[in-house]
PDB file of N, CA and C in Angstrom:
ATOM      1  N   UNK A   1     -34.007  36.968  20.064  1.00  0.00           N
ATOM      2  CA  UNK A   1     -34.146  36.098  20.889  1.00  0.00           C
ATOM      3  C   UNK A   1     -33.014  36.340  22.213  1.00  0.00           C
ATOM      4  N   UNK A   2     -33.252  35.693  23.182  1.00  0.00           N
ATOM      5  CA  UNK A   2     -32.778  35.740  24.349  1.00  0.00           C
ATOM      6  C   UNK A   2     -31.130  35.205  24.394  1.00  0.00           C
ATOM      7  N   UNK A   3     -30.214  35.847  24.851  1.00  0.00           N
ATOM      8  CA  UNK A   3     -29.002  35.232  24.813  1.00  0.00           C
ATOM      9  C   UNK A   3     -28.903  34.252  25.777  1.00  0.00           C
ATOM     10  N   UNK A   4     -28.211  32.850  25.501  1.00  0.00           N
ATOM     11  CA  UNK A   4     -28.343  31.958  26.502  1.00  0.00           C
ATOM     12  C   UNK A   4     -26.979  31.534  26.809  1.00  0.00           C
ATOM     13  N   UNK A   5     -25.992  31.815  26.071  1.00  0.00           N
ATOM     14  CA  UNK A   5     -24.228  31.349  26.514  1.00  0.00           C
ATOM     15  C   UNK A   5     -23.773  32.562  27.073  1.00  0.00           C
ATOM     16  N   UNK A   6     -24.324  33.191  28.080  1.00  0.00           N
ATOM     17  CA  UNK A   6     -23.791  34.276  28.715  1.00  0.00           C
ATOM     18  C   UNK A   6     -22.948  33.759  30.135  1.00  0.00           C
ATOM     19  N   UNK A   7     -21.800  34.110  30.305  1.00  0.00           N
ATOM     20  CA  UNK A   7     -21.257  33.747  31.623  1.00  0.00           C
ATOM     21  C   UNK A   7     -21.927  34.340  33.041  1.00  0.00           C
ATOM     22  N   UNK A   8     -21.997  33.351  33.736  1.00  0.00           N
ATOM     23  CA  UNK A   8     -22.785  33.718  34.860  1.00  0.00           C
ATOM     24  C   UNK A   8     -21.895  33.930  36.164  1.00  0.00           C
ATOM     25  N   UNK A   9     -22.400  34.805  37.048  1.00  0.00           N
ATOM     26  CA  UNK A   9     -21.572  34.646  38.276  1.00  0.00           C
ATOM     27  C   UNK A   9     -21.234  33.547  38.783  1.00  0.00           C
ATOM     28  N   UNK A  10     -20.031  33.264  39.136  1.00  0.00           N
ATOM     29  CA  UNK A  10     -19.739  31.964  39.943  1.00  0.00           C
ATOM     30  C   UNK A  10     -18.172  32.067  40.402  1.00  0.00           C
ATOM     31  N   UNK A  11     -17.220  31.579  39.691  1.00  0.00           N
ATOM     32  CA  UNK A  11     -15.894  31.365  40.211  1.00  0.00           C
ATOM     33  C   UNK A  11     -15.046  32.837  40.372  1.00  0.00           C
ATOM     34  N   UNK A  12     -15.403  33.667  39.225  1.00  0.00           N
ATOM     35  CA  UNK A  12     -14.966  35.048  38.996  1.00  0.00           C
ATOM     36  C   UNK A  12     -16.048  35.888  39.684  1.00  0.00           C
ATOM     37  N   UNK A  13     -15.507  37.014  40.054  1.00  0.00           N
ATOM     38  CA  UNK A  13     -16.561  38.209  40.526  1.00  0.00           C
ATOM     39  C   UNK A  13     -17.042  38.733  39.520  1.00  0.00           C
ATOM     40  N   UNK A  14     -18.017  38.324  38.694  1.00  0.00           N
ATOM     41  CA  UNK A  14     -18.655  38.641  37.646  1.00  0.00           C
ATOM     42  C   UNK A  14     -20.163  39.122  38.090  1.00  0.00           C
ATOM     43  N   UNK A  15     -20.458  40.412  37.866  1.00  0.00           N
ATOM     44  CA  UNK A  15     -21.914  40.802  38.285  1.00  0.00           C
ATOM     45  C   UNK A  15     -22.913  40.268  37.373  1.00  0.00           C
ATOM     46  N   UNK A  16     -24.037  39.856  37.883  1.00  0.00           N
ATOM     47  CA  UNK A  16     -25.141  39.389  36.933  1.00  0.00           C
ATOM     48  C   UNK A  16     -26.081  40.687  36.640  1.00  0.00           C
ATOM     49  N   UNK A  17     -25.672  41.787  37.139  1.00  0.00           N
ATOM     50  CA  UNK A  17     -26.329  42.942  36.969  1.00  0.00           C
ATOM     51  C   UNK A  17     -26.078  43.853  35.573  1.00  0.00           C
ATOM     52  N   UNK A  18     -27.102  43.731  34.635  1.00  0.00           N
ATOM     53  CA  UNK A  18     -26.690  44.397  33.547  1.00  0.00           C
ATOM     54  C   UNK A  18     -26.332  45.760  33.425  1.00  0.00           C
ATOM     55  N   UNK A  19     -26.393  46.602  34.548  1.00  0.00           N
ATOM     56  CA  UNK A  19     -26.278  47.936  34.694  1.00  0.00           C
ATOM     57  C   UNK A  19     -24.682  48.038  34.748  1.00  0.00           C
ATOM     58  N   UNK A  20     -23.868  46.887  35.138  1.00  0.00           N
ATOM     59  CA  UNK A  20     -22.685  46.806  35.540  1.00  0.00           C
ATOM     60  C   UNK A  20     -21.659  45.965  34.363  1.00  0.00           C
ATOM     61  N   UNK A  21     -22.538  45.510  33.207  1.00  0.00           N
ATOM     62  CA  UNK A  21     -21.955  44.795  31.918  1.00  0.00           C
ATOM     63  C   UNK A  21     -21.879  45.819  30.758  1.00  0.00           C
ATOM     64  N   UNK A  22     -20.676  45.614  30.411  1.00  0.00           N
ATOM     65  CA  UNK A  22     -20.350  46.594  29.039  1.00  0.00           C
ATOM     66  C   UNK A  22     -19.827  45.763  27.974  1.00  0.00           C
ATOM     67  N   UNK A  23     -20.198  45.955  26.978  1.00  0.00           N
ATOM     68  CA  UNK A  23     -19.599  45.267  25.711  1.00  0.00           C
ATOM     69  C   UNK A  23     -19.059  46.616  24.731  1.00  0.00           C
ATOM     70  N   UNK A  24     -18.115  46.241  24.060  1.00  0.00           N
ATOM     71  CA  UNK A  24     -17.195  47.160  23.204  1.00  0.00           C
ATOM     72  C   UNK A  24     -16.770  46.515  22.204  1.00  0.00           C
ATOM     73  N   UNK A  25     -16.310  47.289  21.077  1.00  0.00           N
ATOM     74  CA  UNK A  25     -15.327  46.902  19.813  1.00  0.00           C
ATOM     75  C   UNK A  25     -15.362  47.830  18.970  1.00  0.00           C
ATOM     76  N   UNK A  26     -14.413  47.519  18.007  1.00  0.00           N
ATOM     77  CA  UNK A  26     -14.151  48.555  16.910  1.00  0.00           C
ATOM     78  C   UNK A  26     -14.299  48.015  15.555  1.00  0.00           C
ATOM     79  N   UNK A  27     -14.673  48.731  14.684  1.00  0.00           N
ATOM     80  CA  UNK A  27     -14.982  48.302  13.161  1.00  0.00           C
ATOM     81  C   UNK A  27     -16.190  47.340  13.354  1.00  0.00           C
ATOM     82  N   UNK A  28     -16.206  46.131  12.636  1.00  0.00           N
ATOM     83  CA  UNK A  28     -17.124  45.264  12.515  1.00  0.00           C
ATOM     84  C   UNK A  28     -17.342  44.643  14.352  1.00  0.00           C
ATOM     85  N   UNK A  29     -16.322  44.781  15.104  1.00  0.00           N
ATOM     86  CA  UNK A  29     -16.697  44.471  16.489  1.00  0.00           C
ATOM     87  C   UNK A  29     -17.460  45.581  17.204  1.00  0.00           C
ATOM     88  N   UNK A  30     -17.505  46.814  16.748  1.00  0.00           N
ATOM     89  CA  UNK A  30     -18.240  47.865  17.086  1.00  0.00           C
ATOM     90  C   UNK A  30     -19.916  47.804  16.697  1.00  0.00           C
ATOM     91  N   UNK A  31     -19.836  47.103  15.443  1.00  0.00           N
ATOM     92  CA  UNK A  31     -21.383  46.961  15.134  1.00  0.00           C
ATOM     93  C   UNK A  31     -21.838  45.751  15.877  1.00  0.00           C
ATOM     94  N   UNK A  32     -21.098  44.662  16.216  1.00  0.00           N
ATOM     95  CA  UNK A  32     -21.526  43.728  17.002  1.00  0.00           C
ATOM     96  C   UNK A  32     -21.855  44.246  18.495  1.00  0.00           C
ATOM     97  N   UNK A  33     -21.018  45.118  18.837  1.00  0.00           N
ATOM     98  CA  UNK A  33     -21.220  45.744  20.261  1.00  0.00           C
ATOM     99  C   UNK A  33     -22.496  46.433  20.134  1.00  0.00           C
ATOM    100  N   UNK A  34     -22.895  47.170  19.191  1.00  0.00           N
ATOM    101  CA  UNK A  34     -23.970  48.102  19.139  1.00  0.00           C
ATOM    102  C   UNK A  34     -25.143  47.241  19.038  1.00  0.00           C
ATOM    103  N   UNK A  35     -25.034  46.273  18.331  1.00  0.00           N
ATOM    104  CA  UNK A  35     -26.233  45.381  17.847  1.00  0.00           C
ATOM    105  C   UNK A  35     -26.683  44.565  19.215  1.00  0.00           C
ATOM    106  N   UNK A  36     -25.712  43.972  20.009  1.00  0.00           N
ATOM    107  CA  UNK A  36     -25.881  43.151  20.959  1.00  0.00           C
ATOM    108  C   UNK A  36     -26.368  44.177  22.322  1.00  0.00           C
ATOM    109  N   UNK A  37     -25.508  45.515  22.450  1.00  0.00           N
ATOM    110  CA  UNK A  37     -26.146  46.245  23.450  1.00  0.00           C
ATOM    111  C   UNK A  37     -27.587  46.719  23.332  1.00  0.00           C
ATOM    112  N   UNK A  38     -28.122  47.028  21.831  1.00  0.00           N
ATOM    113  CA  UNK A  38     -29.549  47.426  21.602  1.00  0.00           C
ATOM    114  C   UNK A  38     -30.307  46.198  21.746  1.00  0.00           C
ATOM    115  N   UNK A  39     -30.026  45.168  21.325  1.00  0.00           N
ATOM    116  CA  UNK A  39     -30.878  44.118  21.516  1.00  0.00           C
ATOM    117  C   UNK A  39     -30.801  43.188  22.650  1.00  0.00           C
ATOM    118  N   UNK A  40     -30.144  43.281  23.338  1.00  0.00           N
ATOM    119  CA  UNK A  40     -29.893  42.214  24.601  1.00  0.00           C
ATOM    120  C   UNK A  40     -29.594  43.035  25.857  1.00  0.00           C
ATOM    121  N   UNK A  41     -30.696  44.040  26.106  1.00  0.00           N
ATOM    122  CA  UNK A  41     -30.244  44.760  27.306  1.00  0.00           C
ATOM    123  C   UNK A  41     -30.512  44.027  28.472  1.00  0.00           C
ATOM    124  N   UNK A  42     -31.141  42.829  28.550  1.00  0.00           N
ATOM    125  CA  UNK A  42     -31.098  41.930  29.763  1.00  0.00           C
ATOM    126  C   UNK A  42     -29.822  41.509  30.006  1.00  0.00           C
ATOM    127  N   UNK A  43     -28.851  41.630  29.129  1.00  0.00           N
ATOM    128  CA  UNK A  43     -27.424  41.251  29.535  1.00  0.00           C
ATOM    129  C   UNK A  43     -26.351  42.378  29.568  1.00  0.00           C
ATOM    130  N   UNK A  44     -26.456  43.494  28.547  1.00  0.00           N
ATOM    131  CA  UNK A  44     -25.598  44.645  28.637  1.00  0.00           C
ATOM    132  C   UNK A  44     -26.361  45.683  28.923  1.00  0.00           C
ATOM    133  N   UNK A  45     -25.952  46.453  30.147  1.00  0.00           N
ATOM    134  CA  UNK A  45     -26.411  47.712  30.344  1.00  0.00           C
ATOM    135  C   UNK A  45     -25.913  48.800  29.520  1.00  0.00           C
ATOM    136  N   UNK A  46     -24.531  48.677  29.072  1.00  0.00           N
ATOM    137  CA  UNK A  46     -23.730  49.634  28.278  1.00  0.00           C
ATOM    138  C   UNK A  46     -23.089  49.012  27.036  1.00  0.00           C
ATOM    139  N   UNK A  47     -22.814  49.929  26.143  1.00  0.00           N
ATOM    140  CA  UNK A  47     -22.030  49.568  25.082  1.00  0.00           C
ATOM    141  C   UNK A  47     -21.219  50.628  24.591  1.00  0.00           C
ATOM    142  N   UNK A  48     -20.170  50.367  24.004  1.00  0.00           N
ATOM    143  CA  UNK A  48     -19.369  51.244  23.372  1.00  0.00           C
ATOM    144  C   UNK A  48     -18.776  50.684  21.992  1.00  0.00           C
ATOM    145  N   UNK A  49     -18.575  51.652  20.986  1.00  0.00           N
ATOM    146  CA  UNK A  49     -17.817  51.388  19.700  1.00  0.00           C
ATOM    147  C   UNK A  49     -16.981  52.315  19.301  1.00  0.00           C
ATOM    148  N   UNK A  50     -16.075  52.093  18.480  1.00  0.00           N
ATOM    149  CA  UNK A  50     -15.233  52.867  17.848  1.00  0.00           C
ATOM    150  C   UNK A  50     -15.114  52.588  16.534  1.00  0.00           C
ATOM    151  N   UNK A  51     -15.595  53.615  15.453  1.00  0.00           N
ATOM    152  CA  UNK A  51     -15.435  53.488  14.159  1.00  0.00           C
ATOM    153  C   UNK A  51     -16.363  52.318  13.927  1.00  0.00           C
ATOM    154  N   UNK A  52     -17.494  52.111  14.309  1.00  0.00           N
ATOM    155  CA  UNK A  52     -18.479  50.852  14.069  1.00  0.00           C
ATOM    156  C   UNK A  52     -18.601  50.879  12.349  1.00  0.00           C
ATOM    157  N   UNK A  53     -18.654  49.761  12.152  1.00  0.00           N
ATOM    158  CA  UNK A  53     -18.844  49.300  10.403  1.00  0.00           C
ATOM    159  C   UNK A  53     -20.256  49.442  10.044  1.00  0.00           C
ATOM    160  N   UNK A  54     -21.093  50.247  10.412  1.00  0.00           N
ATOM    161  CA  UNK A  54     -22.454  50.290  10.374  1.00  0.00           C
ATOM    162  C   UNK A  54     -22.876  50.233   8.750  1.00  0.00           C
ATOM    163  N   UNK A  55     -21.932  50.344   7.902  1.00  0.00           N
ATOM    164  CA  UNK A  55     -22.505  50.015   6.585  1.00  0.00           C
ATOM    165  C   UNK A  55     -22.848  48.629   6.393  1.00  0.00           C
ATOM    166  N   UNK A  56     -22.225  47.800   6.946  1.00  0.00           N
ATOM    167  CA  UNK A  56     -22.460  46.324   7.064  1.00  0.00           C
ATOM    168  C   UNK A  56     -24.058  45.898   7.653  1.00  0.00           C
ATOM    169  N   UNK A  57     -24.661  46.760   8.288  1.00  0.00           N
ATOM    170  CA  UNK A  57     -26.148  46.712   8.613  1.00  0.00           C
ATOM    171  C   UNK A  57     -26.856  47.791   8.468  1.00  0.00           C
ATOM    172  N   UNK A  58     -27.314  48.105   7.337  1.00  0.00           N
ATOM    173  CA  UNK A  58     -28.276  49.263   6.901  1.00  0.00           C
ATOM    174  C   UNK A  58     -29.315  49.273   7.981  1.00  0.00           C
ATOM    175  N   UNK A  59     -29.535  50.673   8.421  1.00  0.00           N
ATOM    176  CA  UNK A  59     -30.615  50.730   9.296  1.00  0.00           C
ATOM    177  C   UNK A  59     -30.219  50.892  10.842  1.00  0.00           C
ATOM    178  N   UNK A  60     -29.038  50.242  11.204  1.00  0.00           N
ATOM    179  CA  UNK A  60     -28.773  50.341  12.452  1.00  0.00           C
ATOM    180  C   UNK A  60     -28.410  51.754  13.007  1.00  0.00           C
ATOM    181  N   UNK A  61     -27.833  52.600  12.182  1.00  0.00           N
ATOM    182  CA  UNK A  61     -27.141  53.859  12.488  1.00  0.00           C
ATOM    183  C   UNK A  61     -28.512  54.616  12.933  1.00  0.00           C
ATOM    184  N   UNK A  62     -29.683  54.527  12.249  1.00  0.00           N
ATOM    185  CA  UNK A  62     -30.988  55.128  12.557  1.00  0.00           C
ATOM    186  C   UNK A  62     -31.352  54.712  13.853  1.00  0.00           C
ATOM    187  N   UNK A  63     -31.418  53.389  14.030  1.00  0.00           N
ATOM    188  CA  UNK A  63     -31.847  53.067  15.438  1.00  0.00           C
ATOM    189  C   UNK A  63     -30.995  53.572  16.393  1.00  0.00           C
ATOM    190  N   UNK A  64     -29.538  53.765  16.384  1.00  0.00           N
ATOM    191  CA  UNK A  64     -28.666  54.382  17.387  1.00  0.00           C
ATOM    192  C   UNK A  64     -29.422  55.852  17.515  1.00  0.00           C
ATOM    193  N   UNK A  65     -29.550  56.388  16.476  1.00  0.00           N
ATOM    194  CA  UNK A  65     -29.947  57.888  16.718  1.00  0.00           C
ATOM    195  C   UNK A  65     -31.227  57.849  17.381  1.00  0.00           C
ATOM    196  N   UNK A  66     -32.360  56.876  17.139  1.00  0.00           N
ATOM    197  CA  UNK A  66     -33.539  57.139  17.799  1.00  0.00           C
ATOM    198  C   UNK A  66     -33.166  56.847  19.221  1.00  0.00           C
ATOM    199  N   UNK A  67     -32.377  55.982  19.591  1.00  0.00           N
ATOM    200  CA  UNK A  67     -32.082  55.672  21.075  1.00  0.00           C
ATOM    201  C   UNK A  67     -31.351  56.763  21.573  1.00  0.00           C
ATOM    202  N   UNK A  68     -30.773  57.693  20.877  1.00  0.00           N
ATOM    203  CA  UNK A  68     -30.065  58.876  21.684  1.00  0.00           C
ATOM    204  C   UNK A  68     -28.729  58.634  21.919  1.00  0.00           C
ATOM    205  N   UNK A  69     -28.000  57.702  21.074  1.00  0.00           N
ATOM    206  CA  UNK A  69     -26.729  57.254  21.249  1.00  0.00           C
ATOM    207  C   UNK A  69     -25.818  58.179  20.226  1.00  0.00           C
TER     208      UNK A  69
END
C-alpha cells in the first residue's frame, strides 16, 4: 500500500522529491529502512542500512540482491 503519514513540504525546507529522500537504520532499523526503501519508492529514492537484521524477514536479502543493492 501507499504510505499516507509522510511529512509533506511546509514549514520546514523538506523536498517532496523522492530522489532527495533517504531512510536509514541499523539492525532492525536497517531492515525497516530496506523494506521501506524498496516498497515505497514513491517516498524514498534512497536507503541505507548497517548490519540489517534480515534474518527477521526471510527473502528480503534475495530481493536486495535482485535489485542490485
